[in-house]
Structures are given as structure tokens and as C-alpha cells.
Coordinates of C-alpha atoms in Angstrom, one line a residue:
M1 CA -19.6 6.0 23.1
L2 CA -15.9 6.0 24.2
L3 CA -14.6 2.8 25.9
P4 CA -11.8 2.8 28.5
L5 CA -8.5 1.3 27.3
N6 CA -7.9 -2.2 28.6
R7 CA -4.7 -3.2 30.5
V8 CA -3.0 -4.8 27.5
T9 CA -3.8 -1.9 25.2
R10 CA -2.6 0.6 27.8
S11 CA 0.7 -1.2 28.3
R12 CA 1.3 -1.2 24.6
L13 CA 0.4 2.4 24.3
L14 CA 2.8 3.3 27.1
G15 CA 5.6 1.7 25.2
F16 CA 6.9 -0.8 27.7
N17 CA 5.9 -4.0 29.6
T18 CA 5.2 -3.1 33.3
R19 CA 5.8 -6.6 34.6
R20 CA 9.1 -6.9 32.8
L21 CA 10.2 -3.5 34.3
I22 CA 9.4 -4.6 37.9
H23 CA 11.2 -7.9 37.4
T24 CA 14.3 -6.0 36.0
V25 CA 14.4 -3.7 39.0
I26 CA 14.1 -6.6 41.5
S27 CA 16.6 -8.8 39.8
T28 CA 19.2 -6.0 39.5
K29 CA 18.7 -4.7 43.0
K30 CA 21.1 -7.0 44.7
A31 CA 23.8 -6.8 42.1
L32 CA 23.8 -3.0 41.9
P33 CA 25.5 -0.6 44.3
P34 CA 23.2 1.6 46.4
R35 CA 23.6 4.7 44.1
K36 CA 22.9 2.6 41.0
V37 CA 19.9 0.9 42.7
L38 CA 18.6 4.4 43.6
Y39 CA 19.2 5.6 40.0
A40 CA 17.5 2.6 38.5
G41 CA 14.5 2.9 40.8
S42 CA 14.2 6.6 40.2
T43 CA 14.4 6.1 36.4
S44 CA 11.7 3.4 36.6
L45 CA 9.4 5.6 38.6
M46 CA 9.9 8.5 36.2
A47 CA 9.2 6.3 33.3
A48 CA 6.1 5.0 34.9
G49 CA 5.0 8.6 35.8
L50 CA 5.6 9.7 32.2
G51 CA 3.7 6.7 31.0
L52 CA 0.7 7.5 33.2
T53 CA 0.8 11.2 32.1
F54 CA 0.9 10.1 28.5
H55 CA -2.0 7.8 29.2
D56 CA -4.0 10.7 30.6
E57 CA -3.2 12.8 27.5
L58 CA -4.3 9.9 25.3
N59 CA -7.6 9.8 27.1
D60 CA -8.0 13.6 26.7
Q61 CA -7.2 13.3 23.0
A62 CA -9.7 10.4 22.7
H63 CA -12.3 12.6 24.3
H64 CA -11.4 15.5 22.0
Y65 CA -11.7 13.3 18.9
G66 CA -15.0 11.8 20.1
I67 CA -16.5 15.3 20.4
L68 CA -15.0 16.2 17.0
L69 CA -16.5 13.2 15.3
Q70 CA -19.9 14.0 16.9
R71 CA -19.8 17.6 15.6
I72 CA -18.8 16.5 12.1
S73 CA -21.6 13.8 12.0
I74 CA -24.3 16.3 13.1
A75 CA -23.2 18.8 10.4
A76 CA -22.9 16.1 7.8
K77 CA -26.3 14.7 8.6
V78 CA -27.9 18.1 8.2
G79 CA -26.1 18.8 5.0
V80 CA -27.1 15.4 3.4
A81 CA -30.7 15.7 4.5
V82 CA -31.0 19.2 3.0
A83 CA -29.3 18.2 -0.3
V84 CA -31.5 15.1 -0.7
D85 CA -34.7 16.9 0.1
Y86 CA -34.0 19.6 -2.5
K87 CA -32.9 17.0 -5.1
I88 CA -36.1 15.0 -4.6
T89 CA -38.4 18.1 -4.5
L90 CA -36.9 19.7 -7.6
S91 CA -36.8 16.5 -9.7
R92 CA -40.5 15.8 -9.4
T93 CA -43.0 16.5 -12.1
Y94 CA -45.6 19.1 -11.2
T95 CA -48.9 20.0 -13.0
S96 CA -48.3 23.8 -12.7
I97 CA -45.7 26.4 -11.8
E98 CA -47.7 27.3 -8.8
E99 CA -47.6 23.7 -7.5
K100 CA -43.9 23.5 -8.0
Q101 CA -43.4 26.9 -6.2
A102 CA -45.5 25.7 -3.3
A103 CA -43.5 22.5 -3.0
K104 CA -40.2 24.4 -3.1
Q105 CA -41.4 26.8 -0.3
K106 CA -42.3 23.8 1.9
C107 CA -38.8 22.3 1.1
D108 CA -37.2 25.7 2.0
L109 CA -39.0 25.7 5.3
R110 CA -38.1 22.0 6.1
S111 CA -34.5 22.6 5.2
A112 CA -34.2 25.8 7.2
N113 CA -35.7 24.1 10.3
R114 CA -33.2 21.3 9.9
V115 CA -30.3 23.7 9.6
L116 CA -31.6 25.7 12.6
D117 CA -31.8 22.6 14.8
G118 CA -28.2 21.6 13.8
F119 CA -26.8 25.1 14.3
L120 CA -28.4 25.3 17.8
K121 CA -26.8 22.0 18.8
L122 CA -23.4 22.9 17.5
G123 CA -23.2 26.6 18.5
G124 CA -20.1 28.6 18.0
I125 CA -19.3 29.5 14.4
Y126 CA -22.4 27.7 13.2
V127 CA -24.5 30.3 14.9
K128 CA -22.4 33.0 13.3
I129 CA -23.0 31.5 9.9
G130 CA -26.7 31.3 10.6
Q131 CA -26.8 35.0 11.7
H132 CA -25.0 36.0 8.5
V133 CA -27.4 34.0 6.3
S134 CA -30.5 35.3 8.1
A135 CA -29.5 38.9 7.3
M136 CA -29.6 38.2 3.5
S137 CA -33.4 38.9 3.2
Y138 CA -32.9 40.7 -0.1
I139 CA -31.6 37.4 -1.7
L140 CA -32.7 34.4 0.2
P141 CA -36.3 33.0 0.5
V142 CA -38.2 34.3 3.5
E143 CA -38.6 30.7 4.8
W144 CA -34.8 30.7 5.3
T145 CA -34.3 34.2 6.7
S146 CA -37.2 34.2 9.1
T147 CA -36.4 30.7 10.4
L148 CA -32.7 31.5 11.0
S149 CA -33.4 35.0 12.4
V150 CA -34.0 33.5 15.9
L151 CA -30.2 32.8 16.0
Q152 CA -29.7 36.6 16.4
D153 CA -30.8 36.2 20.1
Q154 CA -30.1 32.6 20.9
C155 CA -26.6 32.2 22.1
E156 CA -25.7 30.1 25.1
P157 CA -23.2 31.6 27.6
S158 CA -20.0 29.8 28.6
S159 CA -19.9 28.3 32.1
P160 CA -18.2 30.3 34.9
E161 CA -15.7 27.4 35.4
D162 CA -14.5 27.7 31.7
I163 CA -14.3 31.5 32.1
K164 CA -12.3 31.2 35.3
H165 CA -9.9 28.7 33.8
M166 CA -9.3 30.8 30.6
F167 CA -8.8 34.0 32.6
L168 CA -6.1 32.4 34.8
T169 CA -4.4 30.9 31.7
D170 CA -4.5 34.0 29.6
Y171 CA -4.1 36.8 32.2
G172 CA -2.0 35.0 34.8
S173 CA -4.1 35.8 37.8
T174 CA -7.6 34.8 39.0
I175 CA -10.7 36.9 38.5
D176 CA -11.0 37.4 42.3
E177 CA -7.4 38.8 42.4
T178 CA -8.1 41.2 39.5
F179 CA -11.6 42.5 40.2
E180 CA -13.2 44.0 43.3
E181 CA -16.6 42.9 42.0
F182 CA -17.6 40.6 39.1
D183 CA -21.2 40.1 37.8
W184 CA -21.5 36.5 36.5
T185 CA -24.7 37.4 34.7
P186 CA -23.5 38.4 31.2
L187 CA -24.5 41.8 29.8
G188 CA -24.7 40.1 26.4
V189 CA -23.9 36.8 24.8
A190 CA -23.0 36.5 21.1
S191 CA -21.9 33.6 18.9
L192 CA -18.2 34.3 19.5
A193 CA -18.0 36.0 22.9
Q194 CA -19.9 37.2 26.0
V195 CA -19.5 40.4 28.1
H196 CA -19.5 40.8 31.9
K197 CA -19.6 43.9 34.1
A198 CA -16.8 44.1 36.7
R199 CA -15.1 46.6 39.0
L200 CA -11.3 46.8 39.0
K201 CA -9.3 46.6 42.2
K202 CA -8.4 49.9 43.7
T203 CA -4.8 49.8 42.4
H204 CA -5.9 51.9 39.4
D205 CA -5.8 55.2 41.2
D206 CA -5.6 57.1 37.9
R207 CA -9.1 56.0 36.8
D208 CA -12.2 58.1 37.8
D209 CA -14.5 55.1 37.4
D210 CA -13.3 51.5 37.9
W211 CA -16.3 49.8 36.4
V212 CA -15.3 48.0 33.2
A213 CA -16.8 45.7 30.6
V214 CA -14.9 42.4 30.2
K215 CA -15.3 40.6 26.9
F216 CA -14.5 36.9 26.9
Q217 CA -14.1 34.7 23.9
H218 CA -16.0 31.4 24.4
P219 CA -13.2 29.2 25.7
R220 CA -14.2 26.1 23.7
L221 CA -14.6 28.0 20.5
E222 CA -11.0 27.9 19.3
E223 CA -10.8 24.1 20.0
F224 CA -13.1 23.2 17.1
C225 CA -13.0 26.4 15.0
L226 CA -10.8 25.2 12.2
I227 CA -12.4 21.8 11.8
D228 CA -15.9 23.4 11.9
L229 CA -15.0 25.7 9.1
Q230 CA -13.5 22.8 7.1
T231 CA -16.6 20.7 7.7
V232 CA -19.1 23.4 6.6
S233 CA -16.8 24.1 3.6
F234 CA -16.9 20.4 2.6
I235 CA -20.8 20.3 3.0
I236 CA -21.2 23.5 0.9
Q237 CA -18.9 22.0 -1.8
S238 CA -20.9 18.8 -1.7
I239 CA -24.2 20.7 -2.2
K240 CA -22.6 22.6 -5.1
R241 CA -21.8 19.3 -6.8
V242 CA -25.5 18.4 -6.5
F243 CA -26.7 21.9 -7.4
P244 CA -24.1 23.5 -9.7
D245 CA -26.0 26.8 -9.5
F246 CA -25.6 27.0 -5.8
G247 CA -23.9 30.4 -5.4
F248 CA -23.2 30.9 -1.7
D249 CA -19.8 29.2 -1.3
W250 CA -18.5 32.8 -1.0
I251 CA -20.1 32.9 2.5
M252 CA -17.6 30.4 3.7
Q253 CA -14.7 32.1 1.9
E254 CA -15.6 35.3 3.8
M255 CA -15.9 33.4 7.1
K256 CA -12.5 31.8 6.7
E257 CA -11.0 35.2 6.2
S258 CA -12.9 37.2 8.8
L259 CA -13.2 34.7 11.7
P260 CA -9.5 34.7 12.7
L261 CA -9.7 38.5 12.8
E262 CA -12.7 38.5 15.1
L263 CA -11.1 36.0 17.4
D264 CA -8.1 38.2 18.1
F265 CA -9.1 40.8 20.8
E266 CA -5.6 42.4 20.7
R267 CA -6.4 43.3 17.0
E268 CA -9.8 44.6 18.2
A269 CA -8.1 47.0 20.6
A270 CA -5.9 48.2 17.9
N271 CA -8.9 48.8 15.6
A272 CA -10.6 50.8 18.2
A273 CA -7.5 53.0 18.6
K274 CA -7.3 53.6 14.9
V275 CA -10.9 54.7 14.6
K276 CA -10.4 57.2 17.4
E277 CA -7.4 58.5 15.4
N278 CA -9.4 58.8 12.2
F279 CA -12.1 60.9 13.9
A280 CA -9.6 63.1 15.8
A281 CA -10.5 66.2 13.6
E282 CA -14.2 65.7 14.1
Y283 CA -13.7 65.3 17.9
A284 CA -11.7 68.6 18.0
R285 CA -14.4 70.5 16.1
K286 CA -17.3 68.7 18.0
K287 CA -18.7 67.5 14.7
T288 CA -19.5 63.9 15.7
P289 CA -21.3 62.3 18.6
L290 CA -19.2 59.1 18.1
V291 CA -17.8 57.4 21.2
I292 CA -15.4 54.5 21.2
P293 CA -15.1 52.8 24.6
G294 CA -11.6 53.1 26.0
V295 CA -9.5 49.9 26.3
V296 CA -7.9 49.2 29.7
W297 CA -6.0 46.1 28.6
A298 CA -6.2 43.4 25.9
K299 CA -5.2 39.8 25.6
K300 CA -5.9 37.6 22.5
R301 CA -9.1 36.1 24.1
I302 CA -10.0 38.7 26.7
L303 CA -10.7 42.4 26.4
C304 CA -11.1 44.8 29.3
M305 CA -12.6 48.1 28.4
E306 CA -14.5 51.1 29.7
F307 CA -18.1 50.3 30.8
I308 CA -20.7 52.5 29.1
K309 CA -24.3 52.4 29.9
G310 CA -26.9 53.2 27.3
G311 CA -29.9 52.0 25.3
R312 CA -30.1 50.3 21.9
I313 CA -30.4 52.8 19.0
D314 CA -33.7 51.1 18.0
D315 CA -35.2 51.5 21.4
A316 CA -37.9 54.1 20.7
E317 CA -39.0 54.4 24.3
Y318 CA -35.4 55.1 25.5
L319 CA -35.0 57.8 22.8
K320 CA -38.3 59.4 23.7
E321 CA -37.5 59.4 27.4
H322 CA -34.2 61.2 26.9
N323 CA -35.6 63.6 24.3
I324 CA -33.3 62.3 21.5
D325 CA -34.4 62.7 17.9
P326 CA -34.3 59.3 16.1
S327 CA -33.9 61.0 12.7
Q328 CA -30.8 62.9 13.9
V329 CA -29.4 59.7 15.4
S330 CA -29.8 58.0 12.0
A331 CA -28.2 60.9 10.2
E332 CA -25.2 60.9 12.4
I333 CA -24.7 57.1 12.1
T334 CA -24.9 57.5 8.3
K335 CA -22.2 60.2 8.5
I336 CA -19.9 58.1 10.7
F337 CA -20.0 55.1 8.3
S338 CA -19.9 57.2 5.1
K339 CA -16.7 58.8 6.4
M340 CA -15.3 55.3 7.1
M341 CA -16.2 54.0 3.6
F342 CA -15.5 56.9 1.3
L343 CA -12.8 59.0 3.1
D344 CA -10.9 56.8 5.6
G345 CA -11.1 53.5 3.8
F346 CA -11.2 51.7 7.2
L347 CA -14.7 50.2 7.7
H348 CA -16.5 48.7 10.7
C349 CA -18.1 45.7 9.0
D350 CA -21.0 44.9 11.4
P351 CA -23.1 48.0 12.0
H352 CA -26.3 46.3 13.3
P353 CA -28.3 47.9 16.2
G354 CA -26.8 45.4 18.7
N355 CA -23.4 46.9 18.1
M356 CA -24.4 50.4 18.9
L357 CA -25.6 52.2 22.0
I358 CA -27.2 55.6 22.4
R359 CA -26.9 57.7 25.6
P360 CA -27.5 61.3 26.6
S361 CA -24.5 63.5 26.1
K362 CA -22.2 63.6 29.1
S363 CA -21.2 67.2 28.5
P364 CA -24.1 68.9 26.7
Q365 CA -22.5 72.4 27.1
Q366 CA -19.4 71.2 25.3
S367 CA -21.2 69.2 22.5
N368 CA -23.2 70.1 19.4
F369 CA -25.5 67.0 20.2
N370 CA -27.7 66.0 23.1
F371 CA -26.7 62.4 22.6
E372 CA -23.7 60.1 21.9
V373 CA -23.5 57.1 19.6
V374 CA -21.3 54.4 21.3
L375 CA -19.8 52.0 18.7
L376 CA -19.1 48.5 20.0
D377 CA -17.4 45.4 18.7
H378 CA -14.4 46.5 16.8
G379 CA -13.2 43.0 15.9
L380 CA -14.0 43.0 12.2
Y381 CA -12.7 45.9 10.1
R382 CA -11.7 46.0 6.4
T383 CA -9.3 48.3 4.8
L384 CA -10.3 49.5 1.3
D385 CA -7.3 50.2 -0.9
D386 CA -7.4 53.7 -2.5
T387 CA -8.3 52.5 -5.9
L388 CA -11.4 50.6 -4.7
R389 CA -12.4 53.4 -2.3
K390 CA -12.3 56.0 -5.1
D391 CA -14.0 53.8 -7.6
Y392 CA -16.8 53.0 -5.1
A393 CA -17.2 56.7 -4.4
H394 CA -17.4 57.4 -8.2
L395 CA -20.0 54.6 -8.5
W396 CA -22.2 56.2 -5.8
V397 CA -22.0 59.6 -7.4
S398 CA -23.1 58.1 -10.6
L399 CA -26.0 56.3 -8.8
L400 CA -27.1 59.6 -7.2
K401 CA -27.0 61.4 -10.6
G402 CA -28.7 58.5 -12.5
D403 CA -25.8 58.4 -14.8
E404 CA -26.0 55.0 -16.5
E405 CA -22.7 55.2 -18.3
G406 CA -20.9 56.0 -15.0
I407 CA -22.8 53.2 -13.2
R408 CA -21.7 50.8 -16.0
E409 CA -18.0 51.9 -15.9
Y410 CA -17.5 51.9 -12.1
S411 CA -19.6 48.7 -11.6
L412 CA -17.2 47.0 -13.9
R413 CA -14.2 48.5 -12.2
I414 CA -15.1 47.1 -8.8
G415 CA -15.7 43.6 -10.1
C416 CA -19.3 43.4 -11.4
R417 CA -20.0 41.2 -14.5
P418 CA -20.4 43.1 -17.8
D419 CA -24.0 44.2 -18.6
S420 CA -25.2 43.4 -15.1
H421 CA -24.8 47.0 -13.9
R422 CA -28.6 47.7 -13.6
L423 CA -29.2 44.6 -11.4
F424 CA -26.1 45.4 -9.4
A425 CA -27.3 49.0 -8.9
S426 CA -30.6 47.6 -7.5
L427 CA -28.6 45.3 -5.1
L428 CA -26.6 48.3 -3.9
T429 CA -29.4 50.6 -3.3
G430 CA -32.4 48.4 -2.7
R431 CA -34.3 50.5 -5.3
E432 CA -35.9 49.8 -8.7
W433 CA -34.0 50.8 -11.8
S434 CA -36.7 53.2 -12.7
I435 CA -36.0 55.1 -9.5
I436 CA -32.2 55.0 -9.9
S437 CA -32.3 56.1 -13.5
T438 CA -34.3 59.2 -12.6
A439 CA -31.8 60.3 -9.9
D440 CA -34.5 59.9 -7.3
L441 CA -32.7 57.6 -4.7
S442 CA -33.6 59.8 -1.8
S443 CA -37.3 59.5 -2.2
N444 CA -39.0 57.3 0.4
R445 CA -39.3 53.6 -0.5
A446 CA -42.9 52.5 -0.5
D447 CA -43.9 49.0 0.6
T448 CA -45.1 48.3 -3.0
E449 CA -41.7 49.1 -4.4
L450 CA -40.1 46.9 -1.7
N451 CA -42.3 44.0 -2.6
R452 CA -41.6 44.5 -6.3
V453 CA -37.8 44.5 -5.7
T454 CA -38.1 41.3 -3.6
E455 CA -40.2 39.5 -6.3
K456 CA -37.7 40.6 -9.0
A457 CA -34.8 39.3 -6.9
K458 CA -36.4 35.9 -6.8
D459 CA -36.9 36.0 -10.6
F460 CA -33.2 37.0 -11.1
I461 CA -31.8 34.8 -8.4
G462 CA -29.4 33.0 -10.9
R463 CA -28.0 36.2 -12.1
I464 CA -27.6 37.6 -8.6
Y465 CA -25.6 34.5 -7.6
D466 CA -23.4 35.1 -10.6
I467 CA -22.8 38.7 -9.6
L468 CA -22.0 37.8 -6.0
Q469 CA -19.6 35.0 -7.1
T470 CA -17.5 37.4 -9.2
L471 CA -17.4 40.4 -6.7
P472 CA -14.4 40.7 -4.5
R473 CA -15.3 39.8 -0.9
I474 CA -14.6 43.4 0.3
V475 CA -17.3 44.6 -2.1
L476 CA -19.7 42.0 -0.6
I477 CA -19.0 43.5 2.8
L478 CA -19.7 47.0 1.4
L479 CA -23.0 45.6 0.1
K480 CA -23.9 44.2 3.5
T481 CA -22.9 47.4 5.3
G482 CA -25.1 49.5 3.0
D483 CA -28.0 47.2 3.6
L484 CA -27.6 47.4 7.4
L485 CA -27.4 51.2 7.3
R486 CA -30.6 51.4 5.1
G487 CA -32.3 49.1 7.7
I488 CA -31.3 51.4 10.6
D489 CA -32.5 54.5 8.7
E490 CA -35.9 52.9 8.0
T491 CA -36.2 51.7 11.6
L492 CA -35.4 55.2 13.1
M493 CA -37.3 57.2 10.4
Q494 CA -40.4 58.8 12.0
R495 CA -43.8 58.7 10.4
D496 CA -43.9 61.0 7.3
G497 CA -40.2 61.5 7.7
K498 CA -37.8 61.7 4.7
Y499 CA -35.4 59.0 3.6
M500 CA -32.0 60.7 4.3
T501 CA -29.4 57.9 3.9
Y502 CA -28.4 58.6 0.3
A503 CA -28.6 62.4 0.6
I504 CA -26.0 62.2 3.5
M505 CA -23.9 59.5 1.8
G506 CA -23.8 61.7 -1.3
K507 CA -22.0 64.5 0.4
F508 CA -19.1 62.1 1.4
C509 CA -19.1 60.4 -2.0
A510 CA -18.9 63.7 -3.8
K511 CA -16.1 64.9 -1.5
A512 CA -14.1 61.7 -2.1
V513 CA -14.5 62.1 -5.9
W514 CA -13.6 65.8 -5.7
L515 CA -10.4 65.1 -3.7
D516 CA -9.4 62.3 -6.1
M517 CA -9.9 64.4 -9.3
R518 CA -8.3 67.5 -7.7
S519 CA -5.2 65.4 -6.9
N520 CA -5.0 64.0 -10.4
L521 CA -5.5 67.4 -12.1
M522 CA -3.0 69.1 -9.8
N523 CA -0.4 66.5 -10.8
L524 CA -1.2 67.2 -14.5
I525 CA -0.9 71.0 -14.0
Y526 CA 2.4 70.6 -12.1
N527 CA 3.9 68.2 -14.7
S528 CA 2.7 70.2 -17.8
T529 CA 5.5 71.6 -19.9
T530 CA 3.4 74.2 -21.8
T531 CA 1.2 77.1 -20.6
T532 CA -1.6 76.0 -22.9
M533 CA -1.8 72.6 -21.2
K534 CA -1.6 74.1 -17.7
W535 CA -4.6 76.4 -18.6
K536 CA -6.5 73.4 -20.0
W537 CA -6.1 71.4 -16.8
M538 CA -6.9 74.4 -14.6
K539 CA -10.2 74.9 -16.5
D540 CA -11.0 71.2 -15.9
L541 CA -10.2 71.7 -12.2
I542 CA -12.6 74.6 -12.0
C543 CA -15.3 72.6 -13.8
V544 CA -14.8 69.7 -11.4
W545 CA -14.9 72.0 -8.4
W546 CA -18.1 73.6 -9.7
E547 CA -19.8 70.2 -10.2
Y548 CA -18.8 69.2 -6.7
R549 CA -20.3 72.4 -5.2
L550 CA -23.5 71.9 -7.2
I551 CA -23.9 68.3 -5.9
Q552 CA -23.3 69.5 -2.3
C553 CA -25.7 72.4 -2.7
S554 CA -28.5 70.2 -4.1
L555 CA -28.1 67.7 -1.3
W556 CA -28.1 70.5 1.3
M557 CA -31.3 71.9 -0.2
Y558 CA -32.9 68.5 -0.1
Q559 CA -32.1 68.0 3.6
L560 CA -33.2 71.6 4.4
K561 CA -36.5 71.0 2.6
A562 CA -37.0 67.7 4.4
Q563 CA -36.5 69.3 7.8
W564 CA -39.0 72.1 7.1
Q565 CA -41.6 69.5 6.0

């Protein structure tokens, strides 16, 4: 509890003795000329005013530090309780492996519930961390992922008063002065921001539709963002001292890098513009249903953009109502993200269903699709350098061909530990090595295989931690993106449908590899000084082109067969 400053403490903090000041003014009043008296009085009043202002600032700072200490204490209490619980549970002697496993599962559930309660109290980036952890179902125990999954939908909105104050501060005018109408019920609330529907004033005569979506960063988020990150980082390091095998400190490293990017809405607007530019050729040839909402204006904490109405991509009833084929939606989403990964090297890093809308095509006669995929939330993108992009494409071509030597070479090149390529391949694809090695990635994944992969992941958890620790963070994001795309494909895949993700990805991987090798061989041909060497490189170029065409043809045949079935 914060106590008010007493009179003596207040005077000392103000830096002067009030009684002495008044006595000085009175005693000098008679001796001083009128102007000097006025000057002395004015100076004294200014000093007193500054002192009182400083006192108010001190009270504000005291309040700030009080909240800060409260947040740190909640986080630290949770961290200590979890660490102690695991230490006690794992240090006990058990009569059987089954008994130890059961005790650990109970400890997992207790710890996950403690963390959930703490994250809900703290909000902000803690919810973001919880959402990130809950998505790691292929690594973490189900007790953790299922418990923390409620954080995907439990985010509290900021108050209208805080939103109004931030808008006036950042934009320079009030909400009422800027918008004709403003709906105070948020369209959506996430861990970092919330979105409201509004209608612009009629000064924007050049716009056909003045309805916009206004994205507000939670005003109080920035205030404690840095200290929250430092606190969680300290707790994780403390857990790592107790459990040296704890391998998830990379989560905090990624959060420290990505969070400042997500909190800058001006950067988000620039990202959206760049994606539109990257897909300009596809738009011109009507080869993509991708829609990026137009940006009206952007401030660092506020983003005003085109309002687009649609349904979630996993809303089966909405798709059925508008006669939209879920399998085609999944295929086009895979194409969009495969192009980003393997050809553009500029990747949207959070392609979960909540960040995508589906709507009927606005101009069916001018489109090759009867639907549009609206991609939202452009705050977090990563740029892949050319070397990583090409190596990652080569790795996926090797995975599709079941080429173990290629998998080993390119896994090592992108940062995987030596001799861990088989386990890494399973992490990338979500498939067993027996499926990967027989070049059968595009076969449907049965529940029995999924269960075996999950069980094996638990057996190899130490090795998985080691792999994740050594991988560059950008590769971890590629892992996460691939997992999310697989999840979307399996969600949208109709009964008896074919698993198309890898067949579609393969076309883009193969194209990236072909373009890379063509560029290298053309340079060799151009720089060769003898006709013999030129012919050699030209033969190699023809062989590479033929191999590329064979891969494309086989993948096309697979898709055609799947459609007929």
C-alpha cells in the first residue's frame, strides 16, 4: 500500500523550506522597491508552483513504481512456485516409471494453472507469451498447451477513457472530431491491441466507403513492456539454473526481438504495402485471391485502415453458405505463404485463422476465384536473406524427394545440429521418418501416426530442446509458420480429401531451387574461358531444368489425381 508523503518529507523533496521562504518574502517586502517586491513575489510563487508540480510528478512516479513492484512480485511468485514444485516432484523416489510419469503430469497441470492465473492477472505481453507457448503442441506436454490455450480468446479490452486519451495524444484531435460514428464495442481484442469499427468524417470525398477499422495498441502496454520482458527473462534464467536442461529461453529471445516490431503500427503499414508490391504480378494476372486491407493513415500506436467484412477461414457454415470450397481456400493460402517463404523472402509470421478472413469475391466476373482471402495483422514479418531462403528451399526439395543426403546437408546449413537431421525433418514436417524417407509426405496423416509422432517427441524432448537452442530464431519462425499452415490445411480438409500442403509447397520450393541453380550455372557459362567448359555447364543447366520439370509434372499429376478422387 502506498502512503501519502508527510509535510516534512514533502518539504525536503521540494528542495526548500516553505516557512523560511514566506519569512524572507515578508521581511524583504518593506526594504525592496515595488518592482523588486513584485519580482521576488513572482519568483517565490513560481518556485512554489514548480515544487507542487514536482510533488505531483513524484506521486505519479510512486504510483508507477508501486504497480511495477506488484507486477514483478506476481511474476516472481509464479516462477518460484513452478520451479519449487518441479524440483520437489522430480527429486522424489518412485516405485515405477508409470508412477513418476503420473506425478510429473500432475505437476505439469498444477504449474500450467499457476502460470495461467498469473498471466491473466498481468495481461499484456504475458498473454502473448502464453499464446505462443500454447501453440507448441508438438513439443510441450498437453497439460501445458491445453491449459494455456484459453489465452487465445481471453484478452481484456482497454477502457474508452484510455483509448480517448491516447488518440488525442497521438493523433492530435479527439475521436469525435475525427469520426462521424465510432463503435465502442471492439470487433476484436488481442494481447497487444484491439480493433474498432468507425466511419470517417465526410471530408474524405475521394473515398467510396468511409467505414474503417481502427486498431489501437493497449495504451498501458508500453509503460511496463520492457520491465515485463526483463522480469520474465530473469525468471526463465532462474529456472534454467535449477533445471539446466530447460531449453525454452529462446522464446524470450524471440519475444525481445519481435515485440518492438509488433508495437510499431507505422512499420505494420509499411509491411502491408510491401506485400501488395510483392504480389503485384499475381494481381495483374488474377492468379491470387489475396486481399490486403488498404491503410488510410498510421501512427505508431494507432492504425486506421479499410474495413472489410468477412468470416473466419475455419467457419465451415460461412463457407457452405457462400458456396466456397474449403480445399481451394486451403490451397490458395498455402500458395500465398509458400511464395512469401521460398520466392519473396518476406514472411508474415503469424498465419493463424484469427488473422485471416474469407469473403465472397467482390468482382466474380473479373476474378478466377469466387472468394477472397483477407490477410490481417501485418505487424510481424521477417526477411529471409537469400542464402537462408535458397537453403531452406533446397531442404524442402530434399524432403519431398526423400533424399537423406540432401536433408543432412541442408539441415546443417540452416543451423541444425550434426546427425540430428532425421529428428529435425520430423519437426519440420510433422511426419515420421519412415514416411519422409519414402518420399510420401503428401499422403494423409492418420491419427495413429500423429499419436506416434507425439509420443516420440516426448521421448526425444532433450534432443529437441538441443535442436531448438542451436537454430537461428528465423528458422524457429519458419517452423512455427509451417506448423500453422499444416493445421489450417487439416482443419479445412474435407472428409476423404487429400493432404495438399506439401504438394503445393513443393512447386514453389522447386521453382526457387531452379532459379538459384540457373543463376549459378549461367554465371559459370558466362565466365568460362573455353568452349568445353561452356558446353559442360550448359549440359548441367539442361539436366537441372529437366529435373525441375519432372518435379513440377509429378506434383501436378498428384493434384490432378486428388481432384478426380
